[in-house]
Amino acid sequence: VDFQPFQEMESLVKGLDFLHEHAPMNEVFTFDENEKEITTQWPEVFYPSLLVNIGSGVSILRIDGRGKNKDGKLFTRLGGTACGGATFLGLMQLVADVSSFEQAMELVARGDTTKVNTLVQDIYGTNGCANLGLPPTMNAAYFGKLIGLKGHVWDNTAKEDLAAALMMMVVQESVVLARAFSLNVEAEFGRAPPVFFVGGFLAGNLTAQQIISRTFRRFKLRPALFLRHADFLGSVGAFGHSLEQDL
C-alpha cells in the first residue's frame, strides 16, 4: 500500500467540492426560525463560498473554485481563531470538572445562559434596546453576571449554566469572524457567499449548530449551512483527489 500526503485544509475543500459536484440528496441542511432542522438545496451560485472549520481551533477558508483564484489556488485561508473546541473542553474542566465531550454536552443541554451572561436589556432596559435597535436578549458580556455574585462563584452558580454560557461564547467567536469575512467577500464580489460550518466540534453538537443559525439570522445574513457528511469531509476530499490523480 502506497500512502500519498494530502494537506488537511485542502482535503476539506476538495471534500466540499466533491459533494457539491455530485450533489447527494438531502446533504445540505439549516435551521428555521423555530430552530427546527430543515433540508435545503445547494446554493445556485456556489463560488465564492466560505468554509468555517471548527475543530480544536478554527480556520475560515474562502473557496473560489477550480482555477478561479487569482493565484491559481482552489482556496485561500482568510483567518481563524484559537478559540475552538479544545478551548471549550479545556475550560469545561475548570468550570465543571468534566473530562469528556459527552459529559460537557449533557451539562450544556440543561443550562441557561441568561443566568450567567449579561444581556443588553440588563444594561439598557427594554426601551433602551428599542432606541438602540438592539435585541433585548443579545449578549452584552459573557459571564458578566458573575461580577455581582456574593461569595464563591462555584457555590452560587450552576455548572449547567456555566457550561451553556461557555458553549455560546466559543461558538459565537467563530460566527462573528465568519460574518466579518462574509461581508468582505460580499463587498468584493457584489453578493453574499454561502457559508458552510463543519468540523469535529460540530459533530452531533445540535446546540452549537442552533447558536450559529440563530446568530446568522440576528445578523441578517444568509442561512448558515451544514452538511450531513461533514464528519467525513476530509476523507471524501482525499477520495476525490485519488480519483483525479488515478492513484
Coordinates of N, CA and C in Angstrom, one line a residue:
V1 N 0.8 -1.2 0.0 CA 0.0 0.0 0.0 C 0.9 1.2 0.0
D2 N 0.6 2.1 -0.9 CA 1.4 3.4 -1.0 C 0.5 4.5 -0.4
F3 N 1.1 5.3 0.5 CA 0.5 6.4 1.1 C 0.9 7.7 0.5
Q4 N 0.0 8.6 0.1 CA 0.3 9.8 -0.5 C -0.1 11.0 0.5
P5 N 0.8 11.9 0.7 CA 0.5 13.0 1.6 C -0.6 13.9 1.0
F6 N -1.5 14.4 1.9 CA -2.5 15.3 1.4 C -2.8 16.3 2.6
Q7 N -2.7 17.6 2.3 CA -2.9 18.6 3.4 C -4.3 18.6 3.9
E8 N -4.5 18.8 5.2 CA -5.8 18.7 5.8 C -6.8 19.7 5.2
M9 N -6.4 21.0 5.1 CA -7.3 22.0 4.7 C -7.7 21.8 3.2
E10 N -6.8 21.3 2.4 CA -7.1 21.0 1.0 C -8.0 19.8 0.9
S11 N -7.9 18.9 1.8 CA -8.8 17.7 1.8 C -10.2 18.1 2.1
L12 N -10.4 19.1 3.1 CA -11.7 19.6 3.4 C -12.3 20.3 2.2
V13 N -11.5 21.1 1.6 CA -12.1 21.9 0.4 C -12.4 21.0 -0.7
K14 N -11.5 20.0 -1.0 CA -11.8 19.0 -2.0 C -13.0 18.2 -1.7
G15 N -13.2 17.9 -0.4 CA -14.4 17.2 0.0 C -15.7 17.9 -0.3
L16 N -15.7 19.2 0.1 CA -16.9 20.0 -0.2 C -17.1 20.2 -1.7
D17 N -16.0 20.4 -2.4 CA -16.1 20.5 -3.9 C -16.7 19.2 -4.5
F18 N -16.2 18.0 -4.0 CA -16.7 16.7 -4.5 C -18.2 16.6 -4.2
L19 N -18.6 16.9 -3.0 CA -20.0 16.8 -2.6 C -20.9 17.7 -3.5
H20 N -20.4 18.9 -3.7 CA -21.2 19.9 -4.5 C -21.3 19.4 -5.9
E21 N -20.2 18.8 -6.4 CA -20.2 18.3 -7.8 C -21.2 17.2 -8.0
H22 N -21.2 16.3 -7.0 CA -22.1 15.1 -7.2 C -23.5 15.3 -6.5
A23 N -23.6 16.3 -5.7 CA -24.9 16.7 -5.1 C -25.8 15.6 -4.6
P24 N -25.3 14.8 -3.6 CA -26.1 13.8 -3.0 C -27.4 14.4 -2.4
M25 N -28.5 13.7 -2.4 CA -29.8 14.2 -1.9 C -29.7 14.4 -0.4
N26 N -30.4 15.5 0.0 CA -30.5 15.8 1.4 C -29.2 16.1 2.2
E27 N -28.2 16.4 1.4 CA -26.9 16.6 2.0 C -26.8 17.9 2.8
V28 N -27.4 19.0 2.4 CA -27.3 20.3 3.0 C -28.5 20.6 3.9
F29 N -28.2 21.1 5.1 CA -29.4 21.4 5.9 C -29.1 22.7 6.7
T30 N -30.1 23.3 7.2 CA -30.0 24.5 8.0 C -31.1 24.4 9.1
F31 N -31.4 25.5 9.7 CA -32.4 25.6 10.8 C -33.4 26.7 10.5
D32 N -34.7 26.5 10.8 CA -35.6 27.6 10.6 C -35.7 28.4 11.8
E33 N -36.6 29.4 11.8 CA -36.8 30.3 12.9 C -37.2 29.7 14.2
N34 N -37.8 28.5 14.1 CA -38.2 27.7 15.3 C -37.0 26.7 15.7
E35 N -35.9 26.9 15.1 CA -34.7 26.1 15.4 C -34.9 24.6 15.0
K36 N -35.8 24.4 14.1 CA -36.0 23.0 13.6 C -35.1 22.8 12.4
E37 N -34.5 21.6 12.3 CA -33.6 21.3 11.2 C -34.4 21.1 9.9
I38 N -34.0 21.7 8.8 CA -34.6 21.5 7.6 C -33.6 21.3 6.5
T39 N -33.9 20.4 5.6 CA -33.1 20.2 4.4 C -33.2 21.3 3.4
T40 N -32.1 21.7 2.8 CA -32.2 22.8 1.8 C -31.3 22.4 0.6
Q41 N -31.5 23.2 -0.5 CA -30.8 22.9 -1.7 C -29.3 23.5 -1.7
W42 N -28.5 22.9 -2.5 CA -27.2 23.5 -2.7 C -27.3 24.9 -3.3
P43 N -26.5 25.9 -2.9 CA -26.7 27.2 -3.4 C -26.5 27.2 -4.9
E44 N -27.4 28.0 -5.6 CA -27.3 28.1 -7.1 C -25.9 28.7 -7.5
V45 N -25.5 29.7 -6.9 CA -24.2 30.3 -7.1 C -23.3 29.9 -6.0
F46 N -22.4 28.9 -6.3 CA -21.6 28.3 -5.2 C -20.3 29.0 -4.9
Y47 N -19.7 29.6 -5.9 CA -18.4 30.3 -5.7 C -18.6 31.8 -5.8
P48 N -17.8 32.5 -5.0 CA -17.0 32.0 -3.8 C -17.9 31.6 -2.7
S49 N -17.4 30.7 -1.9 CA -18.1 30.3 -0.6 C -17.1 30.3 0.5
L50 N -17.7 30.3 1.7 CA -16.8 30.2 2.9 C -17.0 28.9 3.6
L51 N -15.9 28.3 4.1 CA -15.9 27.1 4.8 C -15.3 27.4 6.2
V52 N -16.1 27.3 7.2 CA -15.7 27.5 8.6 C -15.5 26.2 9.3
N53 N -14.3 25.8 9.5 CA -13.9 24.5 10.1 C -13.6 24.7 11.6
I54 N -14.5 24.2 12.5 CA -14.4 24.4 13.9 C -13.9 23.0 14.5
G55 N -12.7 22.9 14.8 CA -12.1 21.7 15.4 C -11.5 22.1 16.8
S56 N -10.3 21.8 17.0 CA -9.6 22.3 18.2 C -9.5 23.8 18.2
G57 N -9.1 24.3 17.1 CA -9.2 25.7 16.8 C -10.1 26.0 15.6
V58 N -10.0 27.1 15.0 CA -10.9 27.5 13.9 C -10.2 28.0 12.7
S59 N -10.5 27.5 11.5 CA -10.0 28.1 10.3 C -11.1 28.5 9.4
I60 N -11.0 29.6 8.7 CA -12.1 30.1 7.8 C -11.4 30.2 6.4
L61 N -12.0 29.5 5.5 CA -11.4 29.4 4.1 C -12.4 30.0 3.1
R62 N -11.9 30.7 2.1 CA -12.7 31.1 1.0 C -12.4 30.2 -0.2
I63 N -13.4 29.6 -0.7 CA -13.3 28.6 -1.8 C -13.7 29.3 -3.1
D64 N -12.8 29.4 -4.0 CA -13.0 30.2 -5.2 C -13.4 29.3 -6.4
G65 N -13.2 28.0 -6.3 CA -13.5 27.1 -7.4 C -12.2 26.8 -8.2
R66 N -12.3 25.8 -9.0 CA -11.1 25.3 -9.7 C -10.6 26.4 -10.7
G67 N -9.4 26.8 -10.4 CA -8.7 27.8 -11.4 C -9.2 29.2 -11.3
K68 N -10.1 29.5 -10.4 CA -10.7 30.8 -10.3 C -10.0 31.8 -9.4
N69 N -9.2 31.2 -8.5 CA -8.4 32.1 -7.6 C -7.3 32.8 -8.4
K70 N -7.0 34.0 -8.0 CA -6.0 34.8 -8.8 C -4.6 34.2 -8.7
D71 N -4.4 33.4 -7.7 CA -3.1 32.7 -7.6 C -3.1 31.2 -8.1
G72 N -4.3 30.9 -8.7 CA -4.4 29.6 -9.2 C -4.8 28.5 -8.2
K73 N -5.1 28.9 -7.0 CA -5.4 28.0 -5.9 C -6.9 27.8 -5.8
L74 N -7.3 26.7 -5.3 CA -8.7 26.4 -5.1 C -9.3 27.2 -3.9
F75 N -8.5 27.5 -2.9 CA -9.0 28.2 -1.8 C -7.9 29.1 -1.2
T76 N -8.4 30.0 -0.3 CA -7.5 30.9 0.5 C -7.9 30.8 1.9
R77 N -7.0 30.7 2.8 CA -7.3 30.8 4.3 C -7.4 32.2 4.6
L78 N -8.6 32.7 5.0 CA -8.8 34.1 5.4 C -8.3 34.4 6.8
G79 N -8.5 33.5 7.7 CA -8.1 33.7 9.1 C -8.7 32.6 9.9
G80 N -8.8 32.9 11.2 CA -9.3 31.9 12.2 C -9.1 32.4 13.6
T81 N -9.3 31.5 14.5 CA -9.1 31.9 15.9 C -8.7 30.6 16.7
A82 N -8.0 30.9 17.8 CA -7.5 29.8 18.7 C -8.6 29.4 19.6
C83 N -9.8 30.1 19.6 CA -10.9 29.8 20.5 C -11.9 28.8 19.8
G84 N -11.6 27.5 20.0 CA -12.4 26.5 19.4 C -12.8 25.4 20.3
G85 N -12.9 24.2 19.8 CA -13.4 23.0 20.6 C -12.5 22.7 21.7
A86 N -11.2 22.8 21.5 CA -10.2 22.5 22.6 C -10.3 23.5 23.7
T87 N -10.6 24.8 23.3 CA -10.9 25.8 24.3 C -12.1 25.5 25.2
F88 N -13.1 25.0 24.5 CA -14.3 24.7 25.3 C -14.1 23.5 26.3
L89 N -13.4 22.5 25.8 CA -13.2 21.3 26.7 C -12.2 21.6 27.8
G90 N -11.2 22.4 27.4 CA -10.2 22.8 28.5 C -10.8 23.6 29.6
L91 N -11.6 24.6 29.2 CA -12.3 25.4 30.2 C -13.4 24.7 31.0
M92 N -14.0 23.7 30.3 CA -15.0 22.9 31.0 C -14.4 22.1 32.1
Q93 N -13.2 21.7 32.0 CA -12.5 21.0 33.1 C -12.4 22.0 34.3
L94 N -12.2 23.2 34.0 CA -12.0 24.2 35.1 C -13.4 24.6 35.7
V95 N -14.4 24.8 34.9 CA -15.7 25.3 35.5 C -16.6 24.2 35.9
A96 N -16.4 23.0 35.4 CA -17.4 21.9 35.7 C -16.7 20.6 36.1
D97 N -15.4 20.5 36.0 CA -14.7 19.3 36.3 C -15.2 18.1 35.5
V98 N -15.4 18.3 34.2 CA -15.7 17.2 33.3 C -14.6 17.0 32.3
S99 N -14.4 15.8 31.9 CA -13.2 15.4 31.0 C -13.6 14.9 29.7
S100 N -14.9 14.7 29.5 CA -15.3 14.2 28.2 C -16.3 15.1 27.5
F101 N -16.4 15.1 26.2 CA -17.3 15.9 25.4 C -18.7 15.6 25.7
E102 N -19.0 14.3 25.9 CA -20.4 13.8 26.2 C -20.9 14.4 27.5
Q103 N -20.0 14.4 28.5 CA -20.4 14.9 29.8 C -20.7 16.4 29.7
A104 N -19.8 17.1 29.0 CA -20.0 18.5 28.8 C -21.3 18.9 28.1
M105 N -21.6 18.1 27.1 CA -22.9 18.3 26.3 C -24.1 18.1 27.2
E106 N -24.0 17.1 28.1 CA -25.1 16.9 29.0 C -25.4 18.1 29.9
L107 N -24.3 18.7 30.3 CA -24.5 20.0 31.1 C -25.0 21.1 30.3
V108 N -24.5 21.3 29.1 CA -24.9 22.4 28.2 C -26.4 22.3 27.9
A109 N -26.9 21.1 27.7 CA -28.3 20.9 27.4 C -29.2 21.4 28.5
R110 N -28.7 21.3 29.7 CA -29.6 21.7 30.9 C -29.3 23.1 31.3
G111 N -28.4 23.8 30.7 CA -28.0 25.1 31.2 C -28.8 26.3 30.7
D112 N -28.8 27.4 31.4 CA -29.5 28.6 31.0 C -28.4 29.8 30.9
T113 N -28.1 30.2 29.7 CA -27.1 31.3 29.6 C -27.5 32.6 30.2
T114 N -28.8 32.9 30.3 CA -29.2 34.2 30.8 C -28.9 34.3 32.3
K115 N -28.6 33.2 33.0 CA -28.3 33.3 34.4 C -26.8 33.7 34.7
V116 N -26.1 33.6 33.6 CA -24.6 33.9 33.7 C -24.2 35.1 32.8
N117 N -24.7 35.2 31.6 CA -24.3 36.3 30.7 C -25.1 37.5 31.0
T118 N -24.5 38.7 30.9 CA -25.2 40.0 30.9 C -25.8 40.2 29.6
L119 N -27.1 40.5 29.5 CA -27.8 40.8 28.3 C -27.9 42.3 28.0
V120 N -28.2 42.7 26.8 CA -28.3 44.1 26.5 C -29.4 44.7 27.3
Q121 N -30.5 44.0 27.5 CA -31.6 44.5 28.3 C -31.3 44.7 29.8
D122 N -30.3 44.0 30.3 CA -29.9 44.2 31.7 C -29.2 45.5 31.9
I123 N -28.7 46.1 30.8 CA -27.9 47.3 30.9 C -28.8 48.5 30.5
Y124 N -29.6 48.4 29.4 CA -30.3 49.5 28.8 C -31.8 49.4 29.1
G125 N -32.3 48.3 29.5 CA -33.8 48.1 29.6 C -34.4 47.9 28.3
T126 N -35.7 47.5 28.3 CA -36.4 47.2 27.0 C -36.5 48.4 26.1
N127 N -36.8 49.6 26.7 CA -37.0 50.8 25.9 C -35.6 51.2 25.3
G128 N -34.6 51.1 26.1 CA -33.3 51.5 25.7 C -32.8 50.6 24.5
C129 N -33.1 49.3 24.6 CA -32.8 48.4 23.5 C -33.5 48.8 22.2
A130 N -34.7 49.2 22.3 CA -35.5 49.6 21.2 C -34.9 50.9 20.5
N131 N -34.5 51.8 21.4 CA -33.8 53.0 20.8 C -32.5 52.8 20.1
L132 N -31.8 51.8 20.6 CA -30.5 51.4 20.0 C -30.6 50.5 18.8
G133 N -31.8 49.9 18.7 CA -32.0 48.9 17.6 C -31.4 47.6 17.9
L134 N -31.2 47.3 19.2 CA -30.6 46.0 19.5 C -31.6 45.1 20.2
P135 N -31.5 43.8 19.9 CA -32.4 42.8 20.5 C -32.1 42.8 22.0
P136 N -33.2 42.8 22.8 CA -33.0 42.8 24.3 C -32.2 41.6 24.8
T137 N -32.4 40.4 24.1 CA -31.7 39.2 24.6 C -30.3 39.0 24.0
M138 N -29.8 40.0 23.3 CA -28.5 39.9 22.8 C -27.5 39.9 23.9
N139 N -26.4 39.1 23.8 CA -25.4 39.1 24.9 C -24.6 40.4 24.9
A140 N -24.4 41.0 26.0 CA -23.6 42.2 26.2 C -22.3 41.9 26.7
A141 N -22.2 40.9 27.6 CA -21.0 40.4 28.3 C -21.1 39.0 28.7
Y142 N -20.3 38.1 28.2 CA -20.2 36.7 28.6 C -19.8 36.7 30.1
F143 N -20.5 35.9 30.8 CA -20.2 35.7 32.3 C -20.3 37.0 33.1
G144 N -20.9 38.0 32.5 CA -21.0 39.3 33.2 C -21.7 39.3 34.5
K145 N -22.7 38.5 34.7 CA -23.5 38.4 35.9 C -22.7 37.8 37.1
L146 N -21.6 37.2 36.8 CA -20.8 36.6 37.9 C -20.2 37.7 38.7
I147 N -20.0 38.9 38.1 CA -19.3 40.0 38.8 C -20.1 40.4 40.1
G148 N -21.4 40.4 40.0 CA -22.3 40.8 41.1 C -22.6 39.7 42.2
L149 N -22.0 38.5 42.0 CA -22.3 37.5 42.9 C -21.6 37.7 44.3
K150 N -22.2 37.4 45.3 CA -21.6 37.4 46.6 C -21.2 36.0 47.0
G151 N -20.0 35.9 47.6 CA -19.5 34.6 48.0 C -18.7 34.0 46.8
H152 N -18.5 32.7 47.0 CA -17.7 32.0 46.0 C -18.6 31.7 44.7
V153 N -18.0 31.9 43.6 CA -18.7 31.7 42.3 C -19.3 30.3 42.2
W154 N -18.4 29.3 42.6 CA -18.9 27.9 42.5 C -20.0 27.5 43.4
D155 N -20.2 28.3 44.5 CA -21.3 28.0 45.4 C -22.6 28.6 45.0
N156 N -22.5 29.6 44.0 CA -23.7 30.4 43.7 C -24.1 30.3 42.2
T157 N -23.4 29.4 41.5 CA -23.7 29.3 40.0 C -23.7 27.8 39.7
A158 N -24.7 27.5 38.9 CA -24.9 26.1 38.5 C -23.9 25.8 37.4
K159 N -23.3 24.6 37.5 CA -22.3 24.1 36.4 C -23.0 24.1 35.1
E160 N -24.3 23.8 35.0 CA -25.0 23.7 33.8 C -25.0 25.1 33.1
D161 N -25.3 26.1 33.9 CA -25.4 27.5 33.3 C -24.0 27.9 32.8
L162 N -23.0 27.6 33.6 CA -21.6 28.0 33.1 C -21.2 27.2 31.8
A163 N -21.6 26.0 31.7 CA -21.3 25.2 30.5 C -22.1 25.8 29.3
A164 N -23.3 26.1 29.5 CA -24.1 26.7 28.4 C -23.5 28.0 27.9
A165 N -23.1 28.9 28.9 CA -22.5 30.2 28.6 C -21.2 30.0 27.9
L166 N -20.4 29.0 28.3 CA -19.1 28.8 27.7 C -19.3 28.3 26.2
M167 N -20.3 27.4 26.0 CA -20.6 27.0 24.7 C -20.9 28.1 23.7
M168 N -21.8 29.0 24.2 CA -22.2 30.1 23.4 C -21.0 31.1 23.1
M169 N -20.2 31.3 24.1 CA -19.0 32.2 23.9 C -18.1 31.7 22.8
V170 N -17.8 30.4 22.9 CA -16.8 29.8 22.0 C -17.4 29.8 20.5
V171 N -18.7 29.4 20.4 CA -19.3 29.3 19.1 C -19.5 30.7 18.5
Q172 N -19.9 31.7 19.2 CA -20.2 33.0 18.7 C -18.9 33.7 18.3
E173 N -17.7 33.3 18.8 CA -16.5 33.8 18.4 C -16.2 33.5 16.9
S174 N -16.6 32.3 16.5 CA -16.4 31.9 15.1 C -17.5 32.5 14.2
V175 N -18.7 32.7 14.8 CA -19.7 33.3 14.0 C -19.4 34.8 13.7
V176 N -18.9 35.5 14.6 CA -18.5 36.9 14.4 C -17.5 37.0 13.4
L177 N -16.5 36.2 13.4 CA -15.4 36.2 12.4 C -16.0 35.8 11.0
A178 N -16.8 34.8 11.0 CA -17.4 34.4 9.7 C -18.3 35.5 9.1
R179 N -19.0 36.3 10.0 CA -19.7 37.4 9.5 C -18.8 38.5 8.9
A180 N -17.7 38.8 9.5 CA -16.8 39.8 9.0 C -16.2 39.4 7.7
F181 N -15.8 38.1 7.5 CA -15.3 37.7 6.2 C -16.3 37.6 5.2
S182 N -17.6 37.2 5.6 CA -18.7 37.2 4.6 C -18.9 38.6 4.0
L183 N -18.9 39.6 4.9 CA -19.2 41.0 4.4 C -18.1 41.4 3.5
N184 N -16.8 41.0 3.8 CA -15.7 41.4 2.9 C -15.9 40.8 1.6
V185 N -16.2 39.5 1.5 CA -16.4 38.8 0.2 C -17.6 39.4 -0.5
E186 N -18.7 39.8 0.2 CA -19.8 40.4 -0.5 C -19.4 41.8 -1.1
A187 N -18.6 42.5 -0.4 CA -18.1 43.8 -0.9 C -17.3 43.7 -2.1
E188 N -16.5 42.6 -2.1 CA -15.6 42.3 -3.3 C -16.3 41.8 -4.5
F189 N -17.3 40.9 -4.3 CA -17.9 40.2 -5.4 C -19.3 40.7 -5.7
G190 N -19.9 41.5 -4.8 CA -21.2 42.0 -5.1 C -22.3 41.1 -4.6
R191 N -22.0 40.0 -4.0 CA -23.1 39.1 -3.5 C -22.5 38.3 -2.2
A192 N -23.5 38.1 -1.3 CA -23.1 37.4 -0.1 C -22.8 35.9 -0.4
P193 N -21.7 35.4 0.1 CA -21.3 34.0 -0.2 C -22.1 33.0 0.7
P194 N -22.3 31.8 0.2 CA -22.8 30.8 1.1 C -21.8 30.4 2.1
V195 N -22.2 30.2 3.4 CA -21.2 29.9 4.5 C -21.5 28.5 5.0
F196 N -20.6 27.6 4.9 CA -20.7 26.2 5.4 C -19.9 26.1 6.7
F197 N -20.5 25.5 7.7 CA -19.9 25.2 9.0 C -19.7 23.7 9.2
V198 N -18.4 23.3 9.4 CA -18.0 21.9 9.5 C -17.0 21.8 10.7
G199 N -16.6 20.6 10.9 CA -15.5 20.4 11.9 C -16.0 19.4 13.0
G200 N -15.0 18.8 13.7 CA -15.3 17.8 14.7 C -16.1 18.4 15.9
F201 N -15.9 19.7 16.2 CA -16.6 20.3 17.3 C -18.2 20.3 17.1
L202 N -18.6 20.3 15.8 CA -20.0 20.4 15.5 C -20.6 19.1 15.3
A203 N -19.8 18.0 15.3 CA -20.4 16.6 15.1 C -21.3 16.3 16.3
G204 N -22.6 16.1 16.0 CA -23.6 15.8 17.0 C -23.8 16.9 18.0
N205 N -23.4 18.1 17.7 CA -23.5 19.3 18.6 C -24.6 20.2 18.1
L206 N -25.8 19.7 18.4 CA -27.0 20.4 18.0 C -27.1 21.8 18.6
T207 N -26.7 22.0 19.8 CA -26.7 23.3 20.5 C -25.8 24.3 19.7
A208 N -24.6 23.9 19.3 CA -23.7 24.8 18.6 C -24.3 25.2 17.2
Q209 N -24.9 24.2 16.5 CA -25.5 24.4 15.2 C -26.6 25.4 15.3
Q210 N -27.4 25.3 16.4 CA -28.6 26.2 16.6 C -28.1 27.6 16.9
I211 N -27.0 27.7 17.7 CA -26.5 29.0 18.1 C -26.0 29.7 16.8
I212 N -25.3 29.0 16.0 CA -24.8 29.5 14.7 C -25.9 30.0 13.9
S213 N -26.9 29.2 13.7 CA -28.1 29.6 12.8 C -28.8 30.8 13.4
R214 N -29.0 30.8 14.7 CA -29.7 31.9 15.3 C -29.0 33.2 15.2
T215 N -27.7 33.1 15.4 CA -26.9 34.3 15.3 C -26.8 34.9 13.9
F216 N -26.7 34.0 12.9 CA -26.7 34.4 11.5 C -28.0 35.1 11.2
R217 N -29.1 34.6 11.7 CA -30.4 35.3 11.4 C -30.4 36.7 12.1
R218 N -29.9 36.8 13.3 CA -29.8 38.0 14.0 C -28.9 39.1 13.3
F219 N -27.9 38.6 12.6 CA -27.0 39.4 11.8 C -27.6 39.7 10.4
K220 N -28.8 39.1 10.1 CA -29.4 39.3 8.8 C -28.5 38.8 7.7
L221 N -27.9 37.7 7.9 CA -27.0 37.0 6.9 C -27.8 35.9 6.2
R222 N -27.3 35.4 5.1 CA -27.8 34.2 4.5 C -27.8 33.0 5.6
P223 N -28.7 32.1 5.4 CA -28.8 31.0 6.4 C -27.4 30.2 6.5
A224 N -27.0 29.9 7.7 CA -25.8 29.1 7.9 C -26.1 27.7 7.4
L225 N -25.1 27.1 6.7 CA -25.3 25.8 6.1 C -24.5 24.7 6.8
F226 N -25.0 23.5 6.9 CA -24.3 22.4 7.4 C -24.5 21.2 6.5
L227 N -23.6 20.2 6.7 CA -23.5 19.0 5.8 C -23.8 17.7 6.6
R228 N -24.5 16.8 6.0 CA -24.7 15.5 6.6 C -23.4 14.7 6.8
H229 N -22.5 14.9 5.8 CA -21.3 14.1 5.8 C -20.1 14.9 6.2
A230 N -20.4 16.0 7.0 CA -19.3 16.9 7.4 C -18.2 16.1 8.2
D231 N -18.5 15.1 8.9 CA -17.5 14.3 9.7 C -16.5 13.6 8.8
F232 N -16.9 13.4 7.5 CA -16.1 12.6 6.6 C -15.6 13.5 5.5
L233 N -15.6 14.8 5.7 CA -15.3 15.7 4.6 C -13.9 15.5 4.1
G234 N -12.9 15.4 5.0 CA -11.5 15.2 4.6 C -11.3 13.9 3.9
S235 N -12.0 12.8 4.4 CA -11.9 11.5 3.7 C -12.5 11.6 2.3
V236 N -13.6 12.3 2.2 CA -14.2 12.4 0.8 C -13.3 13.2 -0.1
G237 N -12.7 14.2 0.5 CA -11.7 15.0 -0.4 C -10.6 14.2 -0.8
A238 N -10.0 13.4 0.1 CA -8.9 12.5 -0.2 C -9.3 11.5 -1.3
F239 N -10.5 11.0 -1.2 CA -11.0 10.0 -2.2 C -11.2 10.7 -3.5
G240 N -11.8 11.9 -3.5 CA -11.9 12.6 -4.8 C -10.6 12.9 -5.5
H241 N -9.6 13.3 -4.6 CA -8.3 13.6 -5.1 C -7.6 12.4 -5.7
S242 N -7.8 11.2 -5.1 CA -7.2 10.0 -5.6 C -7.8 9.6 -7.0
L243 N -9.1 9.9 -7.1 CA -9.7 9.6 -8.4 C -9.2 10.6 -9.5
E244 N -9.0 11.8 -9.2 CA -8.4 12.8 -10.1 C -7.0 12.4 -10.5
Q245 N -6.2 11.9 -9.6 CA -4.8 11.6 -9.8 C -4.6 10.2 -10.3
D246 N -5.8 9.4 -10.3 CA -5.7 8.0 -10.7 C -4.7 7.2 -9.8
L247 N -4.8 7.4 -8.5 CA -3.9 6.8 -7.6 C -4.4 5.4 -7.2

